[in-house]
Coordinates of C-alpha atoms in Angstrom, one line a residue:
X401 CA 183.0 -24.0 123.2
X402 CA 186.2 -26.4 123.8
X403 CA 188.5 -26.9 120.6
X404 CA 191.4 -29.9 121.1
X405 CA 193.9 -31.2 118.1
X406 CA 193.7 -35.1 117.3
X407 CA 197.0 -36.0 118.3
X408 CA 197.0 -39.9 117.1
X409 CA 194.5 -42.1 115.4
X410 CA 194.9 -46.2 115.4
X411 CA 193.2 -49.2 113.9
X412 CA 193.9 -53.1 113.8
X413 CA 194.4 -54.3 110.5
X414 CA 195.4 -57.8 111.6
X415 CA 194.2 -59.4 115.2
X416 CA 196.4 -61.3 117.3
X417 CA 195.9 -64.1 119.8
X418 CA 195.9 -63.3 123.3
X419 CA 195.4 -65.1 127.1
X420 CA 195.8 -69.0 127.9
X421 CA 192.6 -69.8 125.5
X422 CA 194.9 -67.8 122.5
X423 CA 191.4 -65.6 121.7
X424 CA 191.8 -63.2 118.8
X425 CA 191.8 -59.6 119.9
X426 CA 192.3 -56.3 118.2
X427 CA 193.9 -54.2 121.2
X428 CA 197.2 -54.1 119.3
X429 CA 196.9 -51.3 116.6
X430 CA 198.8 -49.8 114.3
X431 CA 199.1 -46.0 114.1
X432 CA 197.4 -44.2 111.1
X433 CA 197.1 -40.9 109.6
X434 CA 193.6 -40.5 108.1
X435 CA 190.6 -42.5 108.8
X436 CA 187.2 -42.4 107.1
X437 CA 184.3 -43.1 109.7
X438 CA 180.9 -44.1 109.6
X439 CA 178.2 -45.7 112.1
X440 CA 180.6 -48.6 112.8
X441 CA 183.5 -46.5 113.7
X442 CA 187.1 -46.4 111.9
X443 CA 186.4 -48.4 108.3
X444 CA 188.7 -51.5 108.0
X445 CA 189.3 -51.2 111.7
X446 CA 188.7 -54.6 112.8
X447 CA 187.0 -55.3 116.6
X448 CA 187.3 -58.9 116.9
X449 CA 184.9 -59.1 120.1
X450 CA 181.8 -57.5 119.1
X451 CA 180.1 -58.5 122.6
X452 CA 182.4 -55.9 124.2
X453 CA 183.9 -53.8 121.6
X454 CA 182.4 -52.1 118.8
X455 CA 179.3 -51.4 117.5
X456 CA 177.3 -48.4 117.3
X457 CA 177.3 -47.3 120.6
X458 CA 181.1 -48.5 120.9
X459 CA 182.2 -47.2 117.4
X460 CA 185.4 -45.2 118.6
X461 CA 187.5 -45.6 121.7
X462 CA 189.4 -43.0 122.9
X463 CA 192.0 -42.9 125.8
X464 CA 193.4 -39.7 127.8
X465 CA 197.1 -39.0 127.1
X466 CA 197.7 -37.8 130.8
X467 CA 196.6 -41.2 132.0
X468 CA 199.7 -42.8 130.3
X469 CA 201.9 -40.9 132.9
X470 CA 199.8 -42.0 135.8
X471 CA 200.1 -45.7 134.7
X472 CA 203.8 -45.1 134.0
X473 CA 203.9 -43.9 137.3
X474 CA 202.3 -46.6 139.0
X475 CA 204.1 -49.2 137.1
X476 CA 207.5 -47.9 136.1
X477 CA 208.7 -51.7 134.9
X478 CA 205.8 -51.7 132.2
X479 CA 206.2 -47.9 130.8
X480 CA 208.6 -48.8 128.2
X481 CA 206.1 -51.4 127.0
X482 CA 203.0 -49.2 127.1
X483 CA 203.5 -46.2 125.1
X484 CA 200.8 -44.2 123.8
X485 CA 198.4 -46.2 121.6
X486 CA 199.1 -49.1 123.7
X487 CA 195.3 -49.7 125.5
X488 CA 193.5 -50.5 122.4
X489 CA 192.1 -46.7 121.5
X490 CA 191.3 -45.2 118.1
X491 CA 192.2 -41.9 119.1
X492 CA 194.3 -39.9 121.4
X493 CA 193.3 -36.0 121.7
X494 CA 195.8 -33.3 123.1
X495 CA 193.8 -31.5 126.2
X496 CA 191.3 -34.1 126.4
X497 CA 190.6 -36.3 129.6
X498 CA 187.8 -37.7 132.0
X499 CA 187.7 -34.2 133.8
X500 CA 186.9 -32.3 130.9
X501 CA 184.9 -34.7 129.0
X502 CA 181.0 -35.3 129.7
X503 CA 178.8 -38.2 128.8
X504 CA 176.7 -36.8 125.5
X505 CA 178.9 -34.4 124.5
X506 CA 179.2 -33.7 120.7
X507 CA 182.0 -33.0 119.0
X508 CA 183.1 -32.2 115.3
X509 CA 186.2 -34.2 114.4
X510 CA 187.2 -33.5 111.1
X511 CA 184.4 -33.5 108.9
X512 CA 182.6 -36.1 111.4
X513 CA 180.3 -35.7 114.2
X514 CA 180.6 -37.9 117.3
X515 CA 179.0 -38.1 120.5
X516 CA 180.1 -39.6 123.9
X517 CA 178.2 -42.4 124.8
X518 CA 180.0 -44.0 127.9
X519 CA 183.0 -44.7 129.6
X520 CA 185.1 -47.8 129.1
X521 CA 185.4 -50.7 131.2
X522 CA 188.6 -51.8 131.3
X523 CA 189.1 -55.8 130.7
X524 CA 191.5 -58.8 131.3
X525 CA 193.2 -58.4 127.8
X526 CA 194.5 -55.2 129.2
X527 CA 195.9 -57.4 132.2
X528 CA 197.1 -60.1 129.5
X529 CA 198.7 -58.0 127.2
X530 CA 201.1 -56.4 129.6
X531 CA 201.3 -59.7 131.9
X532 CA 200.0 -57.7 135.0
X533 CA 196.7 -58.9 136.9
X534 CA 196.7 -55.1 138.3
X535 CA 196.4 -53.1 135.6
X536 CA 192.4 -53.3 134.7
X537 CA 191.7 -52.7 138.7
X538 CA 193.8 -49.8 138.6
X539 CA 192.4 -48.2 135.8
X540 CA 189.2 -48.4 136.8
X541 CA 189.9 -47.1 140.5
X542 CA 191.4 -44.3 139.3
X543 CA 189.0 -43.5 137.0
X544 CA 191.0 -43.2 133.9
X545 CA 188.9 -45.7 132.1
X546 CA 188.6 -43.8 128.6
X547 CA 185.3 -43.6 126.8
X548 CA 183.6 -44.5 123.6
X549 CA 181.7 -42.7 120.9
X550 CA 178.8 -43.0 118.5
X551 CA 179.1 -41.4 115.1
X552 CA 176.2 -39.1 114.6
X553 CA 177.6 -38.4 110.8
X554 CA 179.8 -40.3 108.8
X555 CA 183.2 -38.2 107.4
X556 CA 187.0 -38.4 107.8
X557 CA 189.4 -37.2 110.1
X558 CA 193.2 -37.1 110.4
X559 CA 195.8 -36.6 112.4
X560 CA 196.2 -32.6 113.4
X561 CA 192.6 -32.0 112.5
X562 CA 190.8 -29.7 115.2
X563 CA 188.5 -31.3 117.8
X564 CA 185.6 -28.9 118.4
X565 CA 183.1 -29.2 121.3
X566 CA 179.6 -28.3 119.5
X567 CA 177.2 -29.4 122.1
X568 CA 177.1 -30.5 125.8
X569 CA 174.0 -31.5 127.8
X570 CA 174.8 -32.9 131.3
X571 CA 176.9 -31.2 133.8
X572 CA 178.7 -34.2 135.2
X573 CA 182.1 -35.3 133.9
X574 CA 183.2 -38.7 133.1
X575 CA 185.5 -38.6 136.3
X576 CA 182.5 -37.5 138.4
X577 CA 180.3 -40.3 136.5
X578 CA 182.9 -42.9 137.2
X579 CA 183.6 -41.9 140.9
X580 CA 179.8 -41.8 141.9
X581 CA 178.8 -45.2 140.2
X582 CA 181.9 -46.7 142.2
X583 CA 180.8 -45.8 145.2
X584 CA 179.4 -48.5 147.6
X585 CA 176.3 -47.0 148.5
X586 CA 176.2 -43.8 146.2
X587 CA 173.2 -40.7 146.8
X588 CA 170.3 -42.0 145.1
X589 CA 169.4 -38.7 143.6
X590 CA 173.0 -38.2 142.2
X591 CA 172.7 -41.6 140.8
X592 CA 169.3 -40.9 139.2
X593 CA 171.1 -37.8 137.4
X594 CA 173.7 -40.2 136.0
X595 CA 171.0 -42.7 134.8
X596 CA 169.3 -39.5 132.9
X597 CA 172.3 -38.3 131.4
X598 CA 171.1 -37.3 127.8
X599 CA 173.3 -39.6 125.3
X600 CA 174.0 -42.2 127.7
X601 CA 174.1 -45.9 126.1
X602 CA 170.7 -47.8 126.9
X603 CA 173.0 -50.5 128.6
X604 CA 174.5 -48.2 130.9
X605 CA 170.9 -46.7 131.6
X606 CA 170.0 -50.4 132.8
X607 CA 172.8 -50.7 135.0
X608 CA 172.2 -47.8 136.8
X609 CA 168.5 -48.1 137.4
X610 CA 169.4 -51.7 138.5
X611 CA 171.5 -50.1 141.1
X612 CA 168.7 -48.0 142.4
X613 CA 166.7 -50.4 142.7
X614 CA 169.0 -52.1 144.9
X615 CA 169.5 -49.1 146.8
X616 CA 166.0 -48.7 147.4
X617 CA 165.4 -52.2 148.8
X618 CA 168.4 -51.0 151.5

């Protein structure tokens, strides 16, 4: 089984305002060394808009370190303002990315047990934070979304802890998952295999089922 190392941990302690409507957001996070986890994520982390962030199915957000290099290359004028940790994630882990992480993967992270639940949908707040309307679309089309975890067992984790893959149920990587879902007319059988991924968040199962129904009517 694969083993990785926790590189960074982040939490929001004070929400800030963003956008034309000056809505509160938790996308700006502070670096921390130790985190206590429960089913809602990092204790003390403020998740402002819980319609789209937080809750048991999106308790923790991870963004891949290599994705920053891709963003810096595509948007060099933003690179200095876009260090690791600026995508609103709770953690980065050395060596993990969409190509080697699968829906449903279970990891032992410090003393906590977590499971990959769904990809992240990049939203307007990323564009607004960096004042560039191209960012969210680029992230989505390049399939460098990042992903969420549910917490199966509460525990604590600190920077430098190992993150060990305990179980893998599905053969499809997150990148493959996102590529198939983004196709204009994906293969029906492959799309069905996405919906059946063990550990996938129910709301995503519904989204995929709806696409399957559309394909059947074509």
